[in-house]
Amino acid sequence: VPPFAQGLVRDLRVRWALEEAGLDYEERLIGPEDQGAACYRALQPFGQVPAFQEDGLFLFESGAIVFHIAERTEILTPRNSEGRARMLAWMFAALNTIEPPIQNLAELDLFPGDEEVKAKRRPELVEGVKKRLAELSGELEGCEYLVENRFSAADLMMTAVLRILRHTDLVAQTPNLEAYRLRCEARPAFQKALADQMAPFAENAPDGA
Ligand SMILES: N[C@@H](CCC(=O)N[C@@H](CS)C(=O)NCC(=O)O)C(=O)O
């Protein structure tokens, strides 16, 4: 993927969860030519990344994969059923309520397009993002994490989503959200996952890139 997407590709979420859980895994990288291939579509119906295989189980959608991994470990999942349900609610919120406006803004900013059209559309998209960030910030007021004030897969997913805004200062404008993102990203499992995602990009970069 181009440099603007490196460190954001959604396999990062899965790598992070696997690192937190301390599970052994093997990565299989794909290129654009694999996206349409029938054998890859059998793993991921939309040809997207990530896809996950564990023995006979094939999973797609980063949220479903992370949840599957999270269920294995108390590091990522509260022990009680109420806590687990709240964790799932916040994972859905990250993916379904917070990510869409953030993704729309990132696509406008980072993908090519008519600059005049973009400039007209951007303020509305920024407002949409700011609204959700303010709401999230309010929810995190006085708390370090989203559920039971302990790190869980909900924070993993929320942090992965907030990172999509790294080309802007929108998260940094909200001090408790910025502190939350940094707290989650400081985890050794995140650092390992990020380094592992980035390594092949560096290895495969054309000379001097
Ligand atoms: N909802 C999916 C989105 C996956 C997704 O958008 N993956 C991107 C890479 S981060 C991709 O494969 N894009 C290429 C495409 O959509 O064709 C998930 O969370 O797994």
JSON list of C-alpha atoms and ligand atoms in Angstrom, two decimals:
[
{"chain": "A", "resi": 1, "resn": "VAL", "atom": "CA", "xyz": [0.00, 0.00, 0.00]},
{"chain": "A", "resi": 2, "resn": "PRO", "atom": "CA", "xyz": [1.16, 3.62, -0.43]},
{"chain": "A", "resi": 3, "resn": "PRO", "atom": "CA", "xyz": [3.06, 5.22, 2.47]},
{"chain": "A", "resi": 4, "resn": "PHE", "atom": "CA", "xyz": [-0.02, 7.09, 3.76]},
{"chain": "A", "resi": 5, "resn": "ALA", "atom": "CA", "xyz": [-1.67, 3.75, 4.54]},
{"chain": "A", "resi": 6, "resn": "GLN", "atom": "CA", "xyz": [1.34, 1.93, 5.96]},
{"chain": "A", "resi": 7, "resn": "GLY", "atom": "CA", "xyz": [0.83, 1.46, 9.68]},
{"chain": "A", "resi": 8, "resn": "LEU", "atom": "CA", "xyz": [-2.94, 1.73, 9.25]},
{"chain": "A", "resi": 9, "resn": "VAL", "atom": "CA", "xyz": [-3.80, -1.41, 7.29]},
{"chain": "A", "resi": 10, "resn": "ARG", "atom": "CA", "xyz": [-6.43, -3.29, 9.23]},
{"chain": "A", "resi": 11, "resn": "ASP", "atom": "CA", "xyz": [-4.36, -6.42, 9.77]},
{"chain": "A", "resi": 12, "resn": "LEU", "atom": "CA", "xyz": [-2.68, -4.28, 12.47]},
{"chain": "A", "resi": 13, "resn": "ARG", "atom": "CA", "xyz": [-5.75, -4.84, 14.66]},
{"chain": "A", "resi": 14, "resn": "VAL", "atom": "CA", "xyz": [-5.45, -8.60, 14.32]},
{"chain": "A", "resi": 15, "resn": "ARG", "atom": "CA", "xyz": [-1.69, -8.62, 14.89]},
{"chain": "A", "resi": 16, "resn": "TRP", "atom": "CA", "xyz": [-2.18, -6.45, 17.99]},
{"chain": "A", "resi": 17, "resn": "ALA", "atom": "CA", "xyz": [-4.83, -8.79, 19.43]},
{"chain": "A", "resi": 18, "resn": "LEU", "atom": "CA", "xyz": [-2.66, -11.85, 18.76]},
{"chain": "A", "resi": 19, "resn": "GLU", "atom": "CA", "xyz": [0.31, -10.18, 20.43]},
{"chain": "A", "resi": 20, "resn": "GLU", "atom": "CA", "xyz": [-1.79, -9.22, 23.48]},
{"chain": "A", "resi": 21, "resn": "ALA", "atom": "CA", "xyz": [-3.08, -12.78, 23.71]},
{"chain": "A", "resi": 22, "resn": "GLY", "atom": "CA", "xyz": [0.42, -14.24, 23.32]},
{"chain": "A", "resi": 23, "resn": "LEU", "atom": "CA", "xyz": [-0.75, -16.61, 20.58]},
{"chain": "A", "resi": 24, "resn": "ASP", "atom": "CA", "xyz": [1.60, -17.92, 17.91]},
{"chain": "A", "resi": 25, "resn": "TYR", "atom": "CA", "xyz": [0.69, -16.97, 14.37]},
{"chain": "A", "resi": 26, "resn": "GLU", "atom": "CA", "xyz": [2.06, -16.74, 10.91]},
{"chain": "A", "resi": 27, "resn": "GLU", "atom": "CA", "xyz": [1.44, -13.86, 8.51]},
{"chain": "A", "resi": 28, "resn": "ARG", "atom": "CA", "xyz": [0.75, -14.35, 4.84]},
{"chain": "A", "resi": 29, "resn": "LEU", "atom": "CA", "xyz": [1.12, -11.18, 2.78]},
{"chain": "A", "resi": 30, "resn": "ILE", "atom": "CA", "xyz": [-0.96, -10.58, -0.31]},
{"chain": "A", "resi": 31, "resn": "GLY", "atom": "CA", "xyz": [-0.59, -8.26, -3.27]},
{"chain": "A", "resi": 32, "resn": "PRO", "atom": "CA", "xyz": [-3.21, -6.56, -5.46]},
{"chain": "A", "resi": 33, "resn": "GLU", "atom": "CA", "xyz": [-3.18, -9.58, -7.80]},
{"chain": "A", "resi": 34, "resn": "ASP", "atom": "CA", "xyz": [-4.45, -11.80, -4.96]},
{"chain": "A", "resi": 35, "resn": "GLN", "atom": "CA", "xyz": [-7.47, -9.62, -4.16]},
{"chain": "A", "resi": 36, "resn": "GLY", "atom": "CA", "xyz": [-9.59, -11.02, -6.95]},
{"chain": "A", "resi": 37, "resn": "ALA", "atom": "CA", "xyz": [-8.22, -14.56, -6.80]},
{"chain": "A", "resi": 38, "resn": "ALA", "atom": "CA", "xyz": [-10.82, -17.21, -6.02]},
{"chain": "A", "resi": 39, "resn": "CYS", "atom": "CA", "xyz": [-8.62, -18.76, -3.33]},
{"chain": "A", "resi": 40, "resn": "TYR", "atom": "CA", "xyz": [-8.38, -15.43, -1.50]},
{"chain": "A", "resi": 41, "resn": "ARG", "atom": "CA", "xyz": [-12.09, -14.66, -1.97]},
{"chain": "A", "resi": 42, "resn": "ALA", "atom": "CA", "xyz": [-12.79, -17.96, -0.23]},
{"chain": "A", "resi": 43, "resn": "LEU", "atom": "CA", "xyz": [-11.10, -16.45, 2.83]},
{"chain": "A", "resi": 44, "resn": "GLN", "atom": "CA", "xyz": [-12.35, -12.86, 2.43]},
{"chain": "A", "resi": 45, "resn": "PRO", "atom": "CA", "xyz": [-15.47, -12.46, 0.28]},
{"chain": "A", "resi": 46, "resn": "PHE", "atom": "CA", "xyz": [-14.65, -8.82, -0.58]},
{"chain": "A", "resi": 47, "resn": "GLY", "atom": "CA", "xyz": [-10.98, -9.40, -1.36]},
{"chain": "A", "resi": 48, "resn": "GLN", "atom": "CA", "xyz": [-9.99, -7.13, 1.52]},
{"chain": "A", "resi": 49, "resn": "VAL", "atom": "CA", "xyz": [-7.38, -7.35, 4.27]},
{"chain": "A", "resi": 50, "resn": "PRO", "atom": "CA", "xyz": [-7.39, -8.88, 6.84]},
{"chain": "A", "resi": 51, "resn": "ALA", "atom": "CA", "xyz": [-8.42, -12.50, 6.57]},
{"chain": "A", "resi": 52, "resn": "PHE", "atom": "CA", "xyz": [-7.79, -15.08, 9.26]},
{"chain": "A", "resi": 53, "resn": "GLN", "atom": "CA", "xyz": [-7.44, -18.83, 9.20]},
{"chain": "A", "resi": 54, "resn": "GLU", "atom": "CA", "xyz": [-7.16, -21.11, 12.18]},
{"chain": "A", "resi": 55, "resn": "ASP", "atom": "CA", "xyz": [-7.36, -24.80, 11.45]},
{"chain": "A", "resi": 56, "resn": "GLY", "atom": "CA", "xyz": [-10.70, -25.18, 9.68]},
{"chain": "A", "resi": 57, "resn": "LEU", "atom": "CA", "xyz": [-12.03, -21.77, 10.73]},
{"chain": "A", "resi": 58, "resn": "PHE", "atom": "CA", "xyz": [-11.94, -18.95, 8.18]},
{"chain": "A", "resi": 59, "resn": "LEU", "atom": "CA", "xyz": [-12.81, -15.47, 9.41]},
{"chain": "A", "resi": 60, "resn": "PHE", "atom": "CA", "xyz": [-12.95, -12.02, 7.88]},
{"chain": "A", "resi": 61, "resn": "GLU", "atom": "CA", "xyz": [-13.81, -8.50, 9.21]},
{"chain": "A", "resi": 62, "resn": "SER", "atom": "CA", "xyz": [-11.24, -7.14, 11.63]},
{"chain": "A", "resi": 63, "resn": "GLY", "atom": "CA", "xyz": [-13.91, -6.76, 14.35]},
{"chain": "A", "resi": 64, "resn": "ALA", "atom": "CA", "xyz": [-14.98, -10.39, 14.16]},
{"chain": "A", "resi": 65, "resn": "ILE", "atom": "CA", "xyz": [-11.40, -11.62, 14.12]},
{"chain": "A", "resi": 66, "resn": "VAL", "atom": "CA", "xyz": [-10.34, -9.48, 17.07]},
{"chain": "A", "resi": 67, "resn": "PHE", "atom": "CA", "xyz": [-13.41, -10.56, 19.03]},
{"chain": "A", "resi": 68, "resn": "HIS", "atom": "CA", "xyz": [-12.63, -14.22, 18.30]},
{"chain": "A", "resi": 69, "resn": "ILE", "atom": "CA", "xyz": [-9.09, -13.74, 19.62]},
{"chain": "A", "resi": 70, "resn": "ALA", "atom": "CA", "xyz": [-10.21, -11.59, 22.56]},
{"chain": "A", "resi": 71, "resn": "GLU", "atom": "CA", "xyz": [-12.50, -14.34, 23.83]},
{"chain": "A", "resi": 72, "resn": "ARG", "atom": "CA", "xyz": [-9.40, -16.45, 24.48]},
{"chain": "A", "resi": 73, "resn": "THR", "atom": "CA", "xyz": [-7.73, -14.12, 26.93]},
{"chain": "A", "resi": 74, "resn": "GLU", "atom": "CA", "xyz": [-8.60, -12.06, 29.97]},
{"chain": "A", "resi": 75, "resn": "ILE", "atom": "CA", "xyz": [-6.01, -9.54, 28.83]},
{"chain": "A", "resi": 76, "resn": "LEU", "atom": "CA", "xyz": [-8.48, -8.43, 26.18]},
{"chain": "A", "resi": 77, "resn": "THR", "atom": "CA", "xyz": [-11.84, -9.39, 27.68]},
{"chain": "A", "resi": 78, "resn": "PRO", "atom": "CA", "xyz": [-13.49, -8.64, 31.01]},
{"chain": "A", "resi": 79, "resn": "ARG", "atom": "CA", "xyz": [-14.25, -11.74, 33.04]},
{"chain": "A", "resi": 80, "resn": "ASN", "atom": "CA", "xyz": [-17.95, -11.13, 33.64]},
{"chain": "A", "resi": 81, "resn": "SER", "atom": "CA", "xyz": [-20.69, -11.37, 31.04]},
{"chain": "A", "resi": 82, "resn": "GLU", "atom": "CA", "xyz": [-21.84, -7.77, 31.54]},
{"chain": "A", "resi": 83, "resn": "GLY", "atom": "CA", "xyz": [-18.30, -6.52, 30.95]},
{"chain": "A", "resi": 84, "resn": "ARG", "atom": "CA", "xyz": [-17.99, -8.68, 27.84]},
{"chain": "A", "resi": 85, "resn": "ALA", "atom": "CA", "xyz": [-21.27, -7.34, 26.47]},
{"chain": "A", "resi": 86, "resn": "ARG", "atom": "CA", "xyz": [-20.14, -3.75, 27.11]},
{"chain": "A", "resi": 87, "resn": "MET", "atom": "CA", "xyz": [-16.84, -4.52, 25.41]},
{"chain": "A", "resi": 88, "resn": "LEU", "atom": "CA", "xyz": [-18.68, -5.79, 22.35]},
{"chain": "A", "resi": 89, "resn": "ALA", "atom": "CA", "xyz": [-20.89, -2.68, 22.32]},
{"chain": "A", "resi": 90, "resn": "TRP", "atom": "CA", "xyz": [-17.79, -0.46, 22.29]},
{"chain": "A", "resi": 91, "resn": "MET", "atom": "CA", "xyz": [-16.17, -2.54, 19.57]},
{"chain": "A", "resi": 92, "resn": "PHE", "atom": "CA", "xyz": [-19.27, -2.01, 17.45]},
{"chain": "A", "resi": 93, "resn": "ALA", "atom": "CA", "xyz": [-19.24, 1.68, 18.35]},
{"chain": "A", "resi": 94, "resn": "ALA", "atom": "CA", "xyz": [-15.63, 1.95, 17.18]},
{"chain": "A", "resi": 95, "resn": "LEU", "atom": "CA", "xyz": [-16.38, 0.22, 13.89]},
{"chain": "A", "resi": 96, "resn": "ASN", "atom": "CA", "xyz": [-19.90, 1.37, 13.20]},
{"chain": "A", "resi": 97, "resn": "THR", "atom": "CA", "xyz": [-20.25, 4.81, 14.76]},
{"chain": "A", "resi": 98, "resn": "ILE", "atom": "CA", "xyz": [-16.76, 6.30, 15.01]},
{"chain": "A", "resi": 99, "resn": "GLU", "atom": "CA", "xyz": [-14.94, 4.76, 12.03]},
{"chain": "A", "resi": 100, "resn": "PRO", "atom": "CA", "xyz": [-17.34, 5.77, 9.20]},
{"chain": "A", "resi": 101, "resn": "PRO", "atom": "CA", "xyz": [-17.00, 9.56, 9.60]},
{"chain": "A", "resi": 102, "resn": "ILE", "atom": "CA", "xyz": [-13.25, 9.20, 10.23]},
{"chain": "A", "resi": 103, "resn": "GLN", "atom": "CA", "xyz": [-12.82, 6.99, 7.17]},
{"chain": "A", "resi": 104, "resn": "ASN", "atom": "CA", "xyz": [-14.82, 9.41, 5.01]},
{"chain": "A", "resi": 105, "resn": "LEU", "atom": "CA", "xyz": [-12.56, 12.28, 6.04]},
{"chain": "A", "resi": 106, "resn": "ALA", "atom": "CA", "xyz": [-9.38, 10.24, 5.51]},
{"chain": "A", "resi": 107, "resn": "GLU", "atom": "CA", "xyz": [-10.52, 9.21, 2.04]},
{"chain": "A", "resi": 108, "resn": "LEU", "atom": "CA", "xyz": [-11.28, 12.81, 1.13]},
{"chain": "A", "resi": 109, "resn": "ASP", "atom": "CA", "xyz": [-7.89, 14.00, 2.41]},
{"chain": "A", "resi": 110, "resn": "LEU", "atom": "CA", "xyz": [-5.68, 11.17, 1.21]},
{"chain": "A", "resi": 111, "resn": "PHE", "atom": "CA", "xyz": [-7.19, 9.91, -2.03]},
{"chain": "A", "resi": 112, "resn": "PRO", "atom": "CA", "xyz": [-6.91, 11.86, -5.26]},
{"chain": "A", "resi": 113, "resn": "GLY", "atom": "CA", "xyz": [-9.91, 13.92, -6.34]},
{"chain": "A", "resi": 114, "resn": "ASP", "atom": "CA", "xyz": [-11.16, 17.29, -7.52]},
{"chain": "A", "resi": 115, "resn": "GLU", "atom": "CA", "xyz": [-9.58, 19.79, -5.09]},
{"chain": "A", "resi": 116, "resn": "GLU", "atom": "CA", "xyz": [-12.44, 22.25, -5.38]},
{"chain": "A", "resi": 117, "resn": "VAL", "atom": "CA", "xyz": [-15.05, 19.62, -4.60]},
{"chain": "A", "resi": 118, "resn": "LYS", "atom": "CA", "xyz": [-12.93, 18.38, -1.69]},
{"chain": "A", "resi": 119, "resn": "ALA", "atom": "CA", "xyz": [-12.50, 21.85, -0.20]},
{"chain": "A", "resi": 120, "resn": "LYS", "atom": "CA", "xyz": [-16.27, 22.35, -0.27]},
{"chain": "A", "resi": 121, "resn": "ARG", "atom": "CA", "xyz": [-17.05, 19.02, 1.32]},
{"chain": "A", "resi": 122, "resn": "ARG", "atom": "CA", "xyz": [-14.32, 18.95, 3.97]},
{"chain": "A", "resi": 123, "resn": "PRO", "atom": "CA", "xyz": [-15.77, 21.30, 6.64]},
{"chain": "A", "resi": 124, "resn": "GLU", "atom": "CA", "xyz": [-18.91, 19.19, 6.97]},
{"chain": "A", "resi": 125, "resn": "LEU", "atom": "CA", "xyz": [-16.88, 16.00, 7.28]},
{"chain": "A", "resi": 126, "resn": "VAL", "atom": "CA", "xyz": [-14.59, 17.58, 9.89]},
{"chain": "A", "resi": 127, "resn": "GLU", "atom": "CA", "xyz": [-17.64, 18.66, 11.91]},
{"chain": "A", "resi": 128, "resn": "GLY", "atom": "CA", "xyz": [-18.99, 15.11, 11.78]},
{"chain": "A", "resi": 129, "resn": "VAL", "atom": "CA", "xyz": [-15.71, 13.73, 13.09]},
{"chain": "A", "resi": 130, "resn": "LYS", "atom": "CA", "xyz": [-15.41, 16.40, 15.79]},
{"chain": "A", "resi": 131, "resn": "LYS", "atom": "CA", "xyz": [-18.90, 15.62, 17.05]},
{"chain": "A", "resi": 132, "resn": "ARG", "atom": "CA", "xyz": [-18.05, 11.95, 17.54]},
{"chain": "A", "resi": 133, "resn": "LEU", "atom": "CA", "xyz": [-14.67, 12.71, 19.08]},
{"chain": "A", "resi": 134, "resn": "ALA", "atom": "CA", "xyz": [-16.27, 15.10, 21.57]},
{"chain": "A", "resi": 135, "resn": "GLU", "atom": "CA", "xyz": [-18.79, 12.43, 22.54]},
{"chain": "A", "resi": 136, "resn": "LEU", "atom": "CA", "xyz": [-16.06, 9.83, 22.95]},
{"chain": "A", "resi": 137, "resn": "SER", "atom": "CA", "xyz": [-13.97, 12.27, 24.94]},
{"chain": "A", "resi": 138, "resn": "GLY", "atom": "CA", "xyz": [-16.92, 12.85, 27.29]},
{"chain": "A", "resi": 139, "resn": "GLU", "atom": "CA", "xyz": [-17.30, 9.12, 27.76]},
{"chain": "A", "resi": 140, "resn": "LEU", "atom": "CA", "xyz": [-13.62, 8.78, 28.66]},
{"chain": "A", "resi": 141, "resn": "GLU", "atom": "CA", "xyz": [-13.66, 11.70, 31.09]},
{"chain": "A", "resi": 142, "resn": "GLY", "atom": "CA", "xyz": [-12.06, 10.49, 34.32]},
{"chain": "A", "resi": 143, "resn": "CYS", "atom": "CA", "xyz": [-11.45, 6.99, 32.86]},
{"chain": "A", "resi": 144, "resn": "GLU", "atom": "CA", "xyz": [-8.37, 5.45, 31.34]},
{"chain": "A", "resi": 145, "resn": "TYR", "atom": "CA", "xyz": [-10.26, 2.85, 29.31]},
{"chain": "A", "resi": 146, "resn": "LEU", "atom": "CA", "xyz": [-13.74, 2.29, 27.88]},
{"chain": "A", "resi": 147, "resn": "VAL", "atom": "CA", "xyz": [-14.95, -0.73, 29.87]},
{"chain": "A", "resi": 148, "resn": "GLU", "atom": "CA", "xyz": [-14.45, -1.32, 33.59]},
{"chain": "A", "resi": 149, "resn": "ASN", "atom": "CA", "xyz": [-11.50, 1.07, 33.41]},
{"chain": "A", "resi": 150, "resn": "ARG", "atom": "CA", "xyz": [-9.18, -1.66, 32.21]},
{"chain": "A", "resi": 151, "resn": "PHE", "atom": "CA", "xyz": [-7.71, -2.25, 28.75]},
{"chain": "A", "resi": 152, "resn": "SER", "atom": "CA", "xyz": [-9.81, -4.50, 26.52]},
{"chain": "A", "resi": 153, "resn": "ALA", "atom": "CA", "xyz": [-10.43, -5.29, 22.86]},
{"chain": "A", "resi": 154, "resn": "ALA", "atom": "CA", "xyz": [-12.74, -2.26, 22.82]},
{"chain": "A", "resi": 155, "resn": "ASP", "atom": "CA", "xyz": [-9.75, 0.03, 23.42]},
{"chain": "A", "resi": 156, "resn": "LEU", "atom": "CA", "xyz": [-7.69, -1.87, 20.87]},
{"chain": "A", "resi": 157, "resn": "MET", "atom": "CA", "xyz": [-10.35, -1.28, 18.23]},
{"chain": "A", "resi": 158, "resn": "MET", "atom": "CA", "xyz": [-11.03, 2.33, 19.22]},
{"chain": "A", "resi": 159, "resn": "THR", "atom": "CA", "xyz": [-7.33, 3.18, 19.13]},
{"chain": "A", "resi": 160, "resn": "ALA", "atom": "CA", "xyz": [-6.93, 1.53, 15.74]},
{"chain": "A", "resi": 161, "resn": "VAL", "atom": "CA", "xyz": [-9.79, 3.69, 14.46]},
{"chain": "A", "resi": 162, "resn": "LEU", "atom": "CA", "xyz": [-8.49, 6.94, 16.00]},
{"chain": "A", "resi": 163, "resn": "ARG", "atom": "CA", "xyz": [-5.13, 6.32, 14.31]},
{"chain": "A", "resi": 164, "resn": "ILE", "atom": "CA", "xyz": [-6.79, 6.80, 10.92]},
{"chain": "A", "resi": 165, "resn": "LEU", "atom": "CA", "xyz": [-6.78, 10.53, 11.79]},
{"chain": "A", "resi": 166, "resn": "ARG", "atom": "CA", "xyz": [-3.02, 10.66, 12.19]},
{"chain": "A", "resi": 167, "resn": "HIS", "atom": "CA", "xyz": [-2.67, 13.00, 9.20]},
{"chain": "A", "resi": 168, "resn": "THR", "atom": "CA", "xyz": [-4.71, 15.61, 11.14]},
{"chain": "A", "resi": 169, "resn": "ASP", "atom": "CA", "xyz": [-4.52, 17.15, 14.61]},
{"chain": "A", "resi": 170, "resn": "LEU", "atom": "CA", "xyz": [-8.15, 16.34, 15.40]},
{"chain": "A", "resi": 171, "resn": "VAL", "atom": "CA", "xyz": [-7.35, 13.78, 18.11]},
{"chain": "A", "resi": 172, "resn": "ALA", "atom": "CA", "xyz": [-4.54, 15.92, 19.53]},
{"chain": "A", "resi": 173, "resn": "GLN", "atom": "CA", "xyz": [-7.04, 18.79, 19.93]},
{"chain": "A", "resi": 174, "resn": "THR", "atom": "CA", "xyz": [-8.81, 16.70, 22.56]},
{"chain": "A", "resi": 175, "resn": "PRO", "atom": "CA", "xyz": [-6.27, 16.14, 25.35]},
{"chain": "A", "resi": 176, "resn": "ASN", "atom": "CA", "xyz": [-7.92, 13.16, 27.04]},
{"chain": "A", "resi": 177, "resn": "LEU", "atom": "CA", "xyz": [-8.38, 11.37, 23.70]},
{"chain": "A", "resi": 178, "resn": "GLU", "atom": "CA", "xyz": [-4.79, 12.00, 22.74]},
{"chain": "A", "resi": 179, "resn": "ALA", "atom": "CA", "xyz": [-3.63, 10.68, 26.12]},
{"chain": "A", "resi": 180, "resn": "TYR", "atom": "CA", "xyz": [-5.88, 7.62, 25.66]},
{"chain": "A", "resi": 181, "resn": "ARG", "atom": "CA", "xyz": [-4.48, 6.90, 22.19]},
{"chain": "A", "resi": 182, "resn": "LEU", "atom": "CA", "xyz": [-0.91, 7.27, 23.41]},
{"chain": "A", "resi": 183, "resn": "ARG", "atom": "CA", "xyz": [-1.60, 5.08, 26.48]},
{"chain": "A", "resi": 184, "resn": "CYS", "atom": "CA", "xyz": [-2.96, 2.28, 24.29]},
{"chain": "A", "resi": 185, "resn": "GLU", "atom": "CA", "xyz": [-0.27, 2.65, 21.63]},
{"chain": "A", "resi": 186, "resn": "ALA", "atom": "CA", "xyz": [2.45, 2.46, 24.32]},
{"chain": "A", "resi": 187, "resn": "ARG", "atom": "CA", "xyz": [1.55, -1.18, 24.95]},
{"chain": "A", "resi": 188, "resn": "PRO", "atom": "CA", "xyz": [4.38, -3.51, 23.89]},
{"chain": "A", "resi": 189, "resn": "ALA", "atom": "CA", "xyz": [1.92, -5.66, 21.93]},
{"chain": "A", "resi": 190, "resn": "PHE", "atom": "CA", "xyz": [0.92, -2.66, 19.82]},
{"chain": "A", "resi": 191, "resn": "GLN", "atom": "CA", "xyz": [4.52, -1.66, 19.22]},
{"chain": "A", "resi": 192, "resn": "LYS", "atom": "CA", "xyz": [5.40, -5.19, 18.11]},
{"chain": "A", "resi": 193, "resn": "ALA", "atom": "CA", "xyz": [2.34, -5.41, 15.83]},
{"chain": "A", "resi": 194, "resn": "LEU", "atom": "CA", "xyz": [3.14, -2.07, 14.21]},
{"chain": "A", "resi": 195, "resn": "ALA", "atom": "CA", "xyz": [6.81, -2.93, 13.68]},
{"chain": "A", "resi": 196, "resn": "ASP", "atom": "CA", "xyz": [5.81, -6.26, 12.14]},
{"chain": "A", "resi": 197, "resn": "GLN", "atom": "CA", "xyz": [3.34, -4.62, 9.79]},
{"chain": "A", "resi": 198, "resn": "MET", "atom": "CA", "xyz": [5.87, -2.00, 8.72]},
{"chain": "A", "resi": 199, "resn": "ALA", "atom": "CA", "xyz": [8.85, -4.33, 8.18]},
{"chain": "A", "resi": 200, "resn": "PRO", "atom": "CA", "xyz": [7.75, -5.83, 4.84]},
{"chain": "A", "resi": 201, "resn": "PHE", "atom": "CA", "xyz": [6.99, -2.38, 3.43]},
{"chain": "A", "resi": 202, "resn": "ALA", "atom": "CA", "xyz": [10.57, -1.33, 4.16]},
{"chain": "A", "resi": 203, "resn": "GLU", "atom": "CA", "xyz": [11.96, -4.59, 2.81]},
{"chain": "A", "resi": 204, "resn": "ASN", "atom": "CA", "xyz": [9.99, -4.35, -0.43]},
{"chain": "A", "resi": 205, "resn": "ALA", "atom": "CA", "xyz": [10.39, -0.63, -1.02]},
{"chain": "A", "resi": 206, "resn": "PRO", "atom": "CA", "xyz": [12.10, 0.25, -4.29]},
{"chain": "A", "resi": 207, "resn": "ASP", "atom": "CA", "xyz": [15.66, 1.52, -3.75]},
{"chain": "A", "resi": 208, "resn": "GLY", "atom": "CA", "xyz": [15.65, 4.93, -2.19]},
{"chain": "A", "resi": 209, "resn": "ALA", "atom": "CA", "xyz": [11.91, 4.90, -1.47]},
{"chain": "B", "resi": 1, "resn": "LIG", "atom": "N1", "xyz": [-14.64, -3.80, 7.37]},
{"chain": "B", "resi": 1, "resn": "LIG", "atom": "C1", "xyz": [-13.40, -4.41, 6.95]},
{"chain": "B", "resi": 1, "resn": "LIG", "atom": "C2", "xyz": [-12.64, -3.39, 6.12]},
{"chain": "B", "resi": 1, "resn": "LIG", "atom": "C3", "xyz": [-11.37, -3.99, 5.54]},
{"chain": "B", "resi": 1, "resn": "LIG", "atom": "C4", "xyz": [-10.66, -3.00, 4.65]},
{"chain": "B", "resi": 1, "resn": "LIG", "atom": "O1", "xyz": [-11.20, -1.95, 4.27]},
{"chain": "B", "resi": 1, "resn": "LIG", "atom": "N2", "xyz": [-9.43, -3.35, 4.31]},
{"chain": "B", "resi": 1, "resn": "LIG", "atom": "C5", "xyz": [-8.66, -2.52, 3.42]},
{"chain": "B", "resi": 1, "resn": "LIG", "atom": "C6", "xyz": [-7.22, -2.45, 3.90]},
{"chain": "B", "resi": 1, "resn": "LIG", "atom": "S1", "xyz": [-7.12, -1.65, 5.44]},
{"chain": "B", "resi": 1, "resn": "LIG", "atom": "C7", "xyz": [-8.67, -3.16, 2.04]},
{"chain": "B", "resi": 1, "resn": "LIG", "atom": "O2", "xyz": [-8.43, -4.35, 1.92]},
{"chain": "B", "resi": 1, "resn": "LIG", "atom": "N3", "xyz": [-8.95, -2.37, 1.03]},
{"chain": "B", "resi": 1, "resn": "LIG", "atom": "C8", "xyz": [-8.99, -2.80, -0.32]},
{"chain": "B", "resi": 1, "resn": "LIG", "atom": "C9", "xyz": [-10.38, -2.96, -0.81]},
{"chain": "B", "resi": 1, "resn": "LIG", "atom": "O3", "xyz": [-11.35, -2.60, -0.12]},
{"chain": "B", "resi": 1, "resn": "LIG", "atom": "O4", "xyz": [-10.53, -3.45, -1.93]},
{"chain": "B", "resi": 1, "resn": "LIG", "atom": "C10", "xyz": [-12.59, -4.88, 8.17]},
{"chain": "B", "resi": 1, "resn": "LIG", "atom": "O5", "xyz": [-12.63, -4.17, 9.19]},
{"chain": "B", "resi": 1, "resn": "LIG", "atom": "O6", "xyz": [-11.92, -5.91, 8.10]}
]
